[in-house]
Coordinates of C-alpha atoms (C1' of nucleotides) in Angstrom, one line a residue:
Chain A
X1 CA 21.7 -47.4 20.7
X2 CA 22.7 -50.7 22.2
X3 CA 24.0 -53.9 20.8
X4 CA 21.4 -56.1 19.1
X5 CA 22.2 -59.6 17.9
X6 CA 20.4 -62.1 15.8
X7 CA 19.7 -65.2 18.0
X8 CA 19.2 -68.5 16.1
X9 CA 17.3 -69.8 19.0
X10 CA 14.5 -67.2 18.7
X11 CA 15.0 -66.3 15.0
X12 CA 15.0 -62.6 15.9
X13 CA 17.3 -59.8 16.6
X14 CA 17.4 -59.2 20.3
X15 CA 18.9 -56.7 22.7
X16 CA 22.1 -58.1 24.0
X17 CA 22.1 -58.3 27.8
X18 CA 24.9 -60.3 29.3
X19 CA 24.4 -62.5 32.2
X20 CA 26.8 -60.5 34.4
X21 CA 26.9 -56.8 33.6
X22 CA 30.1 -55.8 31.8
X23 CA 31.2 -59.3 31.2
X24 CA 30.7 -61.7 28.3
X25 CA 31.3 -65.4 28.1
X26 CA 31.7 -66.6 24.5
X27 CA 32.3 -70.1 23.1
X28 CA 33.0 -70.7 19.4
X29 CA 33.4 -74.1 17.9
X30 CA 36.9 -74.3 16.4
X31 CA 37.9 -77.2 14.2
X32 CA 38.4 -80.9 14.1
X33 CA 42.1 -81.1 13.3
X34 CA 42.4 -83.7 10.6
X35 CA 43.2 -81.5 7.5
X36 CA 44.2 -78.0 6.4
X37 CA 41.6 -75.3 6.9
X38 CA 39.6 -74.0 4.0
X39 CA 38.0 -70.6 3.3
X40 CA 34.9 -71.6 5.2
X41 CA 37.0 -71.9 8.3
X42 CA 38.6 -68.5 7.5
X43 CA 35.2 -66.9 7.4
X44 CA 34.1 -68.4 10.7
X45 CA 37.4 -67.3 12.2
X46 CA 37.2 -63.8 11.0
X47 CA 33.6 -63.3 11.8
X48 CA 33.9 -64.3 15.4
X49 CA 37.2 -62.4 15.6
X50 CA 35.5 -59.2 14.9
X51 CA 32.6 -60.1 17.2
X52 CA 35.2 -60.7 19.9
X53 CA 37.0 -57.4 19.1
X54 CA 33.9 -55.4 18.9
X55 CA 32.6 -56.7 22.3
X56 CA 36.0 -55.6 23.7
X57 CA 35.7 -52.3 22.0
X58 CA 32.2 -51.8 23.4
X59 CA 33.8 -52.2 26.9
X60 CA 33.0 -55.7 27.8
X61 CA 35.4 -58.0 29.6
X62 CA 35.2 -61.0 27.3
X63 CA 36.2 -64.5 28.0
X64 CA 36.5 -66.1 24.6
X65 CA 36.9 -69.8 24.3
X66 CA 37.6 -71.6 21.0
X67 CA 38.3 -75.3 21.1
X68 CA 40.3 -77.8 19.1
X69 CA 38.6 -81.1 18.7
X70 CA 41.6 -83.3 18.6
X71 CA 40.1 -86.8 18.9
X72 CA 37.6 -88.0 16.4
X73 CA 36.9 -90.7 13.8
X74 CA 38.3 -88.5 10.9
X75 CA 41.5 -87.9 12.8
X76 CA 41.9 -91.7 13.5
X77 CA 41.2 -92.5 9.9
X78 CA 43.8 -90.1 8.7
X79 CA 46.3 -91.5 11.1
X80 CA 45.6 -95.0 9.9
X81 CA 46.1 -93.9 6.3
X82 CA 49.4 -92.4 7.1
X83 CA 50.5 -95.2 9.4
X84 CA 51.0 -92.9 12.3
X85 CA 49.1 -92.1 15.5
X86 CA 46.2 -89.7 16.1
X87 CA 48.4 -87.4 18.2
X88 CA 50.8 -86.7 15.3
X89 CA 47.9 -85.9 13.0
X90 CA 46.2 -83.7 15.5
X91 CA 49.3 -81.7 16.5
X92 CA 50.2 -81.1 12.9
X93 CA 46.9 -79.6 12.0
X94 CA 46.6 -77.7 15.2
X95 CA 49.9 -76.0 14.3
X96 CA 48.6 -75.4 10.7
X97 CA 45.4 -73.9 12.1
X98 CA 47.4 -71.6 14.3
X99 CA 49.5 -70.5 11.4
X100 CA 46.6 -69.8 9.2
X101 CA 44.6 -67.9 11.7
X102 CA 47.7 -65.8 12.7
X103 CA 48.2 -64.9 9.1
X104 CA 44.6 -63.8 8.9
X105 CA 45.3 -61.6 11.8
X106 CA 42.9 -63.2 14.3
X107 CA 43.3 -62.1 17.9
X108 CA 44.0 -65.1 20.2
X109 CA 41.0 -66.2 22.2
X110 CA 41.3 -66.2 26.0
X111 CA 41.5 -70.0 26.1
X112 CA 42.0 -72.5 23.4
X113 CA 41.3 -75.9 25.0
X114 CA 41.8 -79.3 23.5
X115 CA 39.2 -82.0 23.9
X116 CA 41.7 -84.6 25.0
X117 CA 42.7 -82.4 28.0
X118 CA 39.1 -82.6 29.2
X119 CA 38.3 -86.3 29.3
X120 CA 37.6 -86.1 33.0
X121 CA 35.0 -83.4 32.5
X122 CA 33.5 -85.3 29.6
X123 CA 33.1 -88.5 31.7
X124 CA 31.5 -86.5 34.6
X125 CA 28.8 -85.1 32.3
X126 CA 28.1 -88.6 30.8
X127 CA 27.8 -90.0 34.3
X128 CA 25.4 -87.3 35.3
X129 CA 23.3 -87.9 32.1
X130 CA 23.2 -91.7 32.9
X131 CA 22.2 -91.0 36.5
X132 CA 19.3 -88.8 35.3
X133 CA 18.1 -91.3 32.8
X134 CA 19.1 -89.3 29.7
X135 CA 21.8 -91.7 28.6
X136 CA 22.3 -95.4 28.5
X137 CA 25.1 -97.9 28.1
X138 CA 25.0 -100.2 25.2
X139 CA 27.8 -102.7 24.4
X140 CA 30.6 -100.5 25.6
X141 CA 29.1 -97.3 24.0
X142 CA 27.1 -94.7 25.7
X143 CA 24.2 -93.0 23.9
X144 CA 22.1 -90.0 24.5
X145 CA 18.4 -90.8 24.5
X146 CA 16.9 -87.9 22.6
X147 CA 13.3 -88.8 23.5
X148 CA 14.1 -88.0 27.2
X149 CA 14.7 -84.4 26.3
X150 CA 11.5 -82.6 25.3
X151 CA 13.3 -79.5 24.0
X152 CA 15.4 -81.5 21.6
X153 CA 15.6 -79.7 18.2
X154 CA 14.4 -76.4 19.6
X155 CA 17.4 -74.6 18.0
X156 CA 16.8 -75.8 14.5
X157 CA 13.0 -75.6 14.9
X158 CA 12.2 -79.2 13.9
X159 CA 10.6 -82.2 15.5
X160 CA 11.7 -85.8 15.6
X161 CA 9.0 -87.1 13.4
X162 CA 9.8 -84.8 10.5
X163 CA 13.5 -85.6 10.9
X164 CA 12.9 -89.2 10.4
X165 CA 10.6 -88.9 7.4
X166 CA 13.3 -88.4 4.8
X167 CA 16.1 -89.3 7.0
X168 CA 19.1 -91.4 6.1
X169 CA 19.6 -92.6 9.6
X170 CA 20.9 -96.1 10.0
X171 CA 19.0 -98.1 12.7
X172 CA 21.8 -99.6 14.7
X173 CA 21.1 -102.4 17.1
X174 CA 22.9 -100.5 19.8
X175 CA 20.5 -97.6 19.7
X176 CA 17.1 -97.4 21.2
X177 CA 16.0 -94.6 18.9
X178 CA 17.6 -93.9 15.5
X179 CA 18.3 -90.3 16.4
X180 CA 20.2 -91.2 19.6
X181 CA 23.8 -90.1 19.4
X182 CA 27.0 -91.4 20.9
X183 CA 28.4 -89.8 24.0
X184 CA 31.2 -92.4 24.4
X185 CA 32.5 -94.9 22.0
X186 CA 34.1 -98.1 23.1
X187 CA 37.5 -98.4 21.4
X188 CA 38.4 -101.0 18.8
X189 CA 41.8 -102.6 18.9
X190 CA 44.5 -100.2 17.8
X191 CA 42.4 -97.1 18.5
X192 CA 43.3 -94.5 21.0
X193 CA 41.5 -94.9 24.3
X194 CA 40.9 -93.5 27.8
X195 CA 39.8 -95.4 30.8
X196 CA 36.1 -94.9 31.8
X197 CA 33.4 -96.5 33.9
X198 CA 32.2 -98.1 30.7
X199 CA 35.6 -99.5 29.7
X200 CA 38.3 -98.3 27.4
X201 CA 37.0 -95.8 24.9
X202 CA 36.9 -92.2 23.6
X203 CA 34.4 -89.4 23.6
X204 CA 31.8 -89.0 20.8
X205 CA 31.5 -85.8 18.8
X206 CA 29.5 -83.0 20.6
X207 CA 30.2 -83.9 24.2
X208 CA 33.7 -82.2 24.2
X209 CA 32.1 -78.8 23.6
X210 CA 29.7 -79.2 26.5
X211 CA 32.5 -80.1 28.8
X212 CA 34.9 -77.4 27.7
X213 CA 32.4 -74.6 27.7
X214 CA 31.2 -75.6 31.2
X215 CA 34.8 -75.7 32.5
X216 CA 35.7 -72.2 31.4
X217 CA 32.3 -70.4 31.2
X218 CA 30.0 -72.1 33.6
X219 CA 26.7 -73.9 33.1
X220 CA 25.0 -70.9 31.5
X221 CA 26.9 -68.4 29.4
X222 CA 26.2 -65.6 26.9
X223 CA 27.2 -66.4 23.4
X224 CA 27.9 -69.6 21.5
X225 CA 29.0 -69.4 17.9
X226 CA 29.8 -71.4 14.9
X227 CA 29.0 -72.0 11.2
X228 CA 25.4 -72.5 10.2
X229 CA 26.1 -76.1 9.4
X230 CA 26.6 -76.8 13.1
X231 CA 23.1 -75.9 14.1
X232 CA 22.1 -79.5 13.6
X233 CA 23.3 -81.8 14.8
X234 CA 26.2 -80.4 16.8
X235 CA 24.7 -77.5 18.6
X236 CA 21.4 -79.2 19.0
X237 CA 23.2 -82.1 20.7
X238 CA 25.3 -79.7 22.9
X239 CA 22.0 -78.2 24.2
X240 CA 20.6 -81.6 24.9
X241 CA 23.7 -82.7 26.8
X242 CA 24.3 -79.6 28.8
X243 CA 20.8 -78.7 29.7
X244 CA 19.8 -82.2 30.7
X245 CA 23.0 -82.6 32.8
X246 CA 22.8 -79.2 34.5
X247 CA 19.1 -78.6 34.6
X248 CA 19.5 -75.0 33.4
X249 CA 19.7 -72.9 30.2
X250 CA 22.9 -73.6 28.4
X251 CA 23.4 -70.6 26.1
X252 CA 21.5 -67.3 25.9
X253 CA 22.5 -66.2 22.4
X254 CA 23.3 -68.5 19.5
X255 CA 25.2 -66.9 16.6
X256 CA 25.8 -68.6 13.3
X257 CA 27.8 -67.4 10.3
X258 CA 26.7 -68.1 6.7
X259 CA 28.6 -70.3 4.2
X260 CA 31.2 -69.5 1.7
X261 CA 29.9 -70.5 -1.8
X262 CA 31.6 -71.3 -5.0
X263 CA 29.4 -70.5 -7.9
X264 CA 26.4 -70.1 -5.6
X265 CA 26.9 -73.5 -4.1
X266 CA 28.2 -74.3 -0.7
X267 CA 31.9 -75.0 -0.5
X268 CA 32.4 -78.4 1.0
X269 CA 34.7 -81.3 1.1
X270 CA 32.1 -83.7 -0.3
X271 CA 31.6 -81.5 -3.3
X272 CA 35.3 -81.1 -3.7
X273 CA 35.0 -77.4 -4.5
X274 CA 37.0 -76.0 -1.6
X275 CA 40.1 -73.9 -1.4
X276 CA 42.4 -74.1 1.6
X277 CA 43.4 -70.9 3.3
X278 CA 47.1 -71.4 2.4
X279 CA 46.3 -71.9 -1.3
X280 CA 44.3 -68.6 -1.4
X281 CA 47.0 -66.7 0.6
X282 CA 49.5 -67.6 -2.1
X283 CA 47.5 -65.4 -4.4
X284 CA 45.9 -62.8 -2.2
X285 CA 47.0 -60.7 0.7
X286 CA 45.5 -61.9 4.0
X287 CA 44.0 -58.6 4.7
X288 CA 42.3 -58.7 1.3
X289 CA 40.7 -62.0 2.2
X290 CA 39.6 -60.5 5.5
X291 CA 38.2 -57.4 3.8
X292 CA 36.3 -59.7 1.3
X293 CA 34.8 -61.6 4.3
X294 CA 33.8 -58.4 6.0
X295 CA 32.2 -56.9 2.8
X296 CA 29.0 -59.0 3.4
X297 CA 27.0 -59.4 6.5
X298 CA 28.2 -62.4 8.5
X299 CA 24.9 -64.3 8.2
X300 CA 24.6 -64.0 4.4
X301 CA 26.1 -66.5 2.0
X302 CA 29.2 -65.1 0.3
X303 CA 30.5 -66.1 -3.1
X304 CA 34.2 -66.8 -3.4
X305 CA 35.5 -65.9 -6.8
X306 CA 38.5 -64.2 -8.3
X307 CA 36.4 -61.3 -9.4
X308 CA 35.1 -60.7 -5.9
X309 CA 38.6 -61.0 -4.4
X310 CA 40.0 -58.6 -7.0
X311 CA 37.2 -56.1 -6.1
X312 CA 38.0 -56.5 -2.4
X313 CA 41.6 -55.8 -3.1
X314 CA 40.7 -52.7 -5.1
X315 CA 38.6 -51.4 -2.3
X316 CA 41.2 -52.1 0.3
X317 CA 43.9 -50.4 -1.9
X318 CA 41.7 -47.3 -2.0
X319 CA 41.6 -47.2 1.7
X320 CA 45.3 -47.8 2.2
X321 CA 46.1 -45.2 -0.5
X322 CA 44.2 -42.7 1.4
X323 CA 46.0 -43.6 4.7
X324 CA 49.3 -43.4 2.9
X325 CA 48.5 -39.9 1.7
X326 CA 47.4 -39.0 5.3
X327 CA 50.6 -40.3 6.8
X328 CA 52.7 -38.6 4.2
X329 CA 51.1 -35.3 5.0
X330 CA 51.1 -35.8 8.7
X331 CA 54.8 -36.4 8.6
X332 CA 55.4 -33.0 7.1
X333 CA 56.0 -29.9 9.2
X334 CA 52.9 -27.7 9.3
X335 CA 53.2 -24.0 8.5
X336 CA 53.5 -21.9 11.6
X337 CA 50.7 -19.6 10.6
X338 CA 47.2 -20.7 11.4
X339 CA 45.2 -18.9 8.8
X340 CA 42.2 -21.1 9.1
X341 CA 39.8 -19.5 11.6
X342 CA 36.8 -21.7 12.0
X343 CA 34.6 -19.1 10.4
X344 CA 36.8 -19.1 7.4
X345 CA 36.8 -22.8 6.8
X346 CA 36.2 -24.0 3.3
X347 CA 33.1 -26.0 2.6
X348 CA 35.2 -29.2 2.2
X349 CA 36.9 -28.6 5.5
X350 CA 33.5 -28.0 7.2
X351 CA 32.2 -31.2 5.7
X352 CA 35.2 -33.2 6.8
X353 CA 34.9 -31.8 10.3
X354 CA 31.2 -32.7 10.3
X355 CA 31.9 -36.3 9.0
X356 CA 34.6 -36.9 11.5
X357 CA 32.4 -35.7 14.4
X358 CA 29.8 -38.3 13.4
X359 CA 32.2 -41.0 12.4
X360 CA 32.4 -43.0 15.7
X361 CA 28.7 -42.8 16.4
X362 CA 27.9 -44.1 12.9
X363 CA 30.4 -46.9 13.2
X364 CA 29.1 -48.0 16.5
X365 CA 25.5 -47.8 15.2
X366 CA 26.5 -50.1 12.3
X367 CA 28.3 -52.6 14.5
X368 CA 25.6 -52.5 17.2
X369 CA 23.1 -53.7 14.6
X370 CA 24.1 -57.4 14.6
X371 CA 27.8 -56.6 13.8
X372 CA 27.1 -55.1 10.4
X373 CA 30.7 -54.8 9.2
X374 CA 29.6 -54.2 5.6
X375 CA 27.8 -51.1 6.6
X376 CA 30.8 -50.1 8.8
X377 CA 33.0 -50.4 5.7
X378 CA 30.7 -48.1 3.8
X379 CA 31.2 -45.5 6.5
X380 CA 34.9 -45.8 6.2
X381 CA 34.7 -45.4 2.4
X382 CA 32.6 -42.2 2.7
X383 CA 35.3 -40.9 5.0
X384 CA 38.0 -41.8 2.5
X385 CA 36.2 -39.8 -0.2
X386 CA 35.9 -36.7 1.9
X387 CA 39.5 -36.9 3.1
X388 CA 40.7 -37.3 -0.4
X389 CA 38.7 -34.3 -1.5
X390 CA 40.1 -32.3 1.4
X391 CA 43.6 -33.5 0.5
X392 CA 43.2 -32.4 -3.1
X393 CA 42.0 -29.0 -2.1
X394 CA 44.3 -28.3 0.7
X395 CA 47.5 -26.5 -0.3
X396 CA 49.7 -25.9 2.7
X397 CA 49.1 -27.7 5.9
X398 CA 48.0 -25.5 8.7
X399 CA 47.9 -26.5 12.3
X400 CA 44.2 -26.7 12.1
X401 CA 43.9 -28.8 8.9
X402 CA 46.7 -31.0 10.3
X403 CA 44.6 -31.6 13.5
X404 CA 41.6 -32.6 11.4
X405 CA 43.6 -35.0 9.3
X406 CA 45.3 -36.5 12.4
X407 CA 41.8 -37.0 13.9
X408 CA 40.8 -38.8 10.7
X409 CA 43.9 -41.0 10.9
X410 CA 43.2 -41.9 14.5
X411 CA 39.6 -42.9 13.7
X412 CA 40.8 -45.2 10.9
X413 CA 43.3 -46.8 13.3
X414 CA 40.6 -47.1 16.0
X415 CA 38.0 -48.7 13.8
X416 CA 40.5 -50.7 11.8
X417 CA 41.5 -52.2 15.1
X418 CA 38.0 -53.5 15.6
X419 CA 37.8 -54.9 12.0
X420 CA 41.3 -56.2 12.0
X421 CA 42.3 -53.9 9.1
X422 CA 45.2 -51.5 8.6
X423 CA 47.6 -53.6 10.6
X424 CA 50.4 -52.7 8.2
X425 CA 52.0 -49.3 7.6
X426 CA 50.1 -48.1 4.5
X427 CA 53.1 -47.4 2.3
X428 CA 54.5 -50.8 3.1
X429 CA 51.2 -52.6 2.4
X430 CA 50.8 -50.9 -1.0
X431 CA 54.4 -51.8 -1.8
X432 CA 53.8 -55.4 -0.9
X433 CA 50.7 -55.6 -3.1
X434 CA 52.7 -54.2 -5.9
X435 CA 55.6 -56.7 -5.3
X436 CA 53.1 -59.6 -5.2
X437 CA 51.7 -58.6 -8.6
X438 CA 55.2 -58.2 -10.0
X439 CA 55.8 -62.0 -9.6
X440 CA 53.3 -62.7 -12.4
X441 CA 55.2 -61.0 -15.2
X442 CA 58.0 -62.5 -17.4
X443 CA 60.2 -59.5 -17.6
X444 CA 63.1 -58.5 -15.3
X445 CA 63.0 -55.1 -13.6
X446 CA 66.3 -54.3 -15.4
X447 CA 64.7 -54.9 -18.8
X448 CA 61.8 -52.7 -17.8
X449 CA 64.0 -50.0 -16.4
X450 CA 66.0 -50.1 -19.6
X451 CA 62.9 -49.6 -21.8
X452 CA 61.7 -46.8 -19.5
X453 CA 65.1 -45.0 -19.9
X454 CA 64.8 -45.3 -23.7
X455 CA 61.3 -43.9 -23.6
X456 CA 62.4 -41.0 -21.4
X457 CA 65.0 -40.2 -24.0
X458 CA 62.6 -40.5 -26.9
X459 CA 60.1 -38.3 -25.2
X460 CA 62.7 -35.7 -24.4
X461 CA 63.5 -35.6 -28.1
X462 CA 59.7 -35.2 -28.8
X463 CA 59.7 -38.6 -30.4
X464 CA 56.3 -39.5 -29.0
X465 CA 55.7 -42.2 -31.5
X466 CA 58.6 -44.3 -30.1
X467 CA 57.7 -43.4 -26.6
X468 CA 54.1 -44.6 -27.0
X469 CA 55.4 -47.8 -28.7
X470 CA 57.4 -48.7 -25.7
X471 CA 54.5 -47.9 -23.4
X472 CA 52.2 -50.1 -25.5
X473 CA 54.8 -52.9 -25.5
X474 CA 55.1 -52.9 -21.8
X475 CA 51.3 -52.7 -21.3
X476 CA 50.9 -55.8 -23.5
X477 CA 53.0 -57.6 -20.9
X478 CA 50.8 -56.2 -18.1
X479 CA 53.2 -53.5 -17.1
X480 CA 51.7 -50.1 -16.5
X481 CA 53.7 -46.9 -16.7
X482 CA 53.1 -44.2 -14.2
X483 CA 54.3 -40.8 -15.4
X484 CA 54.5 -38.0 -12.9
X485 CA 56.5 -34.8 -12.4
X486 CA 59.0 -36.9 -10.4
X487 CA 59.7 -39.2 -13.3
X488 CA 58.3 -42.5 -14.5
X489 CA 57.6 -45.5 -12.3
X490 CA 55.8 -48.7 -13.1
X491 CA 53.6 -51.3 -11.7
X492 CA 51.9 -54.5 -12.7
X493 CA 48.3 -54.3 -13.8
Chain B
rG1 C1' 8.8 -85.0 1.7
rG2 C1' 9.8 -81.7 6.4
rC3 C1' 12.0 -77.0 8.1
rG4 C1' 14.4 -72.5 6.9
rC5 C1' 16.7 -68.5 4.0
rG6 C1' 17.4 -65.5 -0.2
rU7 C1' 16.0 -62.5 -5.0
rU8 C1' 18.3 -54.6 -4.6
rA9 C1' 21.0 -51.1 -10.9
rU10 C1' 26.3 -53.9 -15.5
rC11 C1' 28.7 -56.7 -11.2
rC12 C1' 29.5 -57.1 -5.6
rA13 C1' 26.7 -55.3 -1.5
rA14 C1' 24.1 -52.5 2.9
rG15 C1' 19.3 -50.8 4.2
rA16 C1' 13.8 -52.8 6.2
rG17 C1' 7.3 -48.0 5.9
rG18 C1' 8.6 -41.3 4.0
rC19 C1' 15.5 -39.6 5.1
rU20 C1' 22.4 -39.5 -0.7
rA21 C1' 24.5 -46.5 1.9
rG22 C1' 29.1 -48.0 -0.1
rG23 C1' 32.6 -50.4 -3.6
rA24 C1' 34.0 -52.0 -8.7
rG25 C1' 32.5 -50.5 -13.7
rC26 C1' 30.5 -47.0 -17.5
rC27 C1' 30.5 -41.8 -18.6
rG28 C1' 32.3 -36.7 -17.6
rG29 C1' 36.3 -33.6 -15.3
rU30 C1' 41.4 -32.4 -13.1
rC31 C1' 46.3 -33.9 -14.5
rU32 C1' 49.1 -35.2 -19.3
rG33 C1' 52.5 -34.2 -25.6
rC34 C1' 48.5 -38.0 -25.9
rA35 C1' 47.4 -41.6 -22.5
rA36 C1' 47.6 -44.5 -18.1
rA37 C1' 47.5 -44.2 -12.8
rA38 C1' 45.5 -41.2 -9.0
rC39 C1' 41.8 -38.0 -7.4
rC40 C1' 36.9 -35.6 -8.0
rG41 C1' 32.0 -35.7 -10.0
rU42 C1' 28.0 -38.5 -12.0
rU43 C1' 24.5 -42.4 -13.5
rA44 C1' 21.1 -46.3 -12.3
rA45 C1' 17.7 -50.7 -8.4
rC46 C1' 14.5 -53.0 -5.4
rG47 C1' 11.9 -61.1 -8.9
rU48 C1' 6.3 -61.4 -10.5
rC49 C1' 1.2 -60.6 -9.3
rG50 C1' -2.2 -59.0 -5.7
rG51 C1' -3.3 -56.7 -0.7
rU52 C1' -2.6 -53.2 3.8
rU53 C1' -1.3 -47.8 4.0
rC54 C1' -1.8 -40.9 2.8
rG55 C1' 2.8 -43.4 1.4
rA56 C1' 5.9 -50.1 0.3
rA57 C1' 12.6 -52.5 -1.6
rU58 C1' 10.8 -52.4 3.3
rC59 C1' 4.6 -55.1 6.1
rC60 C1' 0.9 -59.3 4.5
rG61 C1' -0.5 -63.3 0.8
rA62 C1' 0.3 -66.1 -3.6
rC63 C1' 3.6 -67.4 -7.5
rA64 C1' 8.4 -68.0 -9.9
rC65 C1' 13.5 -68.8 -9.5
rG66 C1' 17.9 -69.8 -6.5
rC67 C1' 20.1 -71.8 -2.0
rG68 C1' 20.7 -74.3 2.7
rC69 C1' 19.8 -78.0 6.7
rC70 C1' 17.4 -82.9 7.5
rU71 C1' 24.8 -87.7 6.8
rC72 C1' 30.6 -85.5 8.3
rC73 C1' 30.9 -80.0 7.8
rA74 C1' 32.8 -73.3 9.6

RNA sequence: GGCGCGUUAUCCAAGAGGCUAGGAGCCGGUCUGCAAAACCGUUAACGUCGGUUCGAAUCCGACACGCGCCUCCA
């Protein structure tokens, strides 16, 4: 099997063939830095993170570019509101973005360019477009003339007439066609500006991505990604700019991730139904959020809700608990005698051996099918079950069973590396989850320990009534007692 | 209005002509003084109506419902 990806441009899954064998150039639209990132940004970040990781895993030498758009109307507006300058606003939210993405465990892209560091490249493309008759100057602004580019709207599969039918496009005097868009905007007093052949001004939205992708990846490159909402107008306009300026294909494979929904509706600023990443991370572990995102295919919509996050956490806990059990066992000394001759293996051991031998192949098959992480997680879960079964049956550890379990552990580490999971020592992670939940109760650990001690006494005296009373009392406060042969511990439900 | 996507069991969610997806839950078991937790086992589904086919969740058509883009958006 080979990697197949869904290409928005053709509307089909296609065999992935890079421009240069063994190498991949990938550009993903980052963010406009004027506010904190929300869960939608988290999804886009995580989705393209695992695409990046998987391409690396598959042996490609990947150049991954993810930009910051650090000059834009919204940034200027924000700066004006605060009585500061655009640079202060942009730098603040670049830093916030970096913090959020780091917490989500994203690998750093190869390059993370800023639009304002590429004004020269931007101006060069605009000049080329004007020279070729695709753009025109109008009162200090420069506009792209969409009618000069026959392929316009090929990505979103529309045509100019349909777009205008129900369109809410203002017909400005400055534009020749209502769909024309700004490449360069003349600056008003007090606004940031750069010197250009058309006077003082700043780039429009879209052109920065054409400039930065060309700078780092060339005129034609393999993968361009972003959220579905960028298909029109952003990516459509990028195509128009780059292909008209360079006279060659811009991007070979267009990949777009689906939205994050709240109650089956798109999360968006205008609807006011969004959660920032930092808000959510106050309540949920970052890896839980990542796991939640990976539990659905990247192109499908995903519904953000407490129930779904709780379920994600349960699932991830199940995996981590298995890993913790594995680690625990692997840290023990195996028996010297190797009783388990292959012919004498138990059915469970045989099944585990069989599963492990297929594991990598099945994982790759899932990921090769348009990065189907949800299916890959299913394979991990199946392996967890068989490992648990083996663990429950295995008495003493023999060198042979130990090698099987070590193999399982290595496979989890390997595939976890692709999915960005299992980055924490399992016992530590489980402990952290427990501690996080403990913050929600209104009882001190001392009080709890005191009651547990009383209950131990009562049970020793066969006063089960009192013992159960204490148990119920604690449970009512969300504290769950865990009795074991080693004694009683507790956690928060 | 134009263009596109989706509908899988109680819930979340893969799959895309014949092959156990998976998770959470329910139920049963192991454990326990009884429970809980943990682990194991188990259950059930393809929106409606037609069509193609030996065979349809899967392909085709119609319909219903939901959603998205067409304004800034990941």
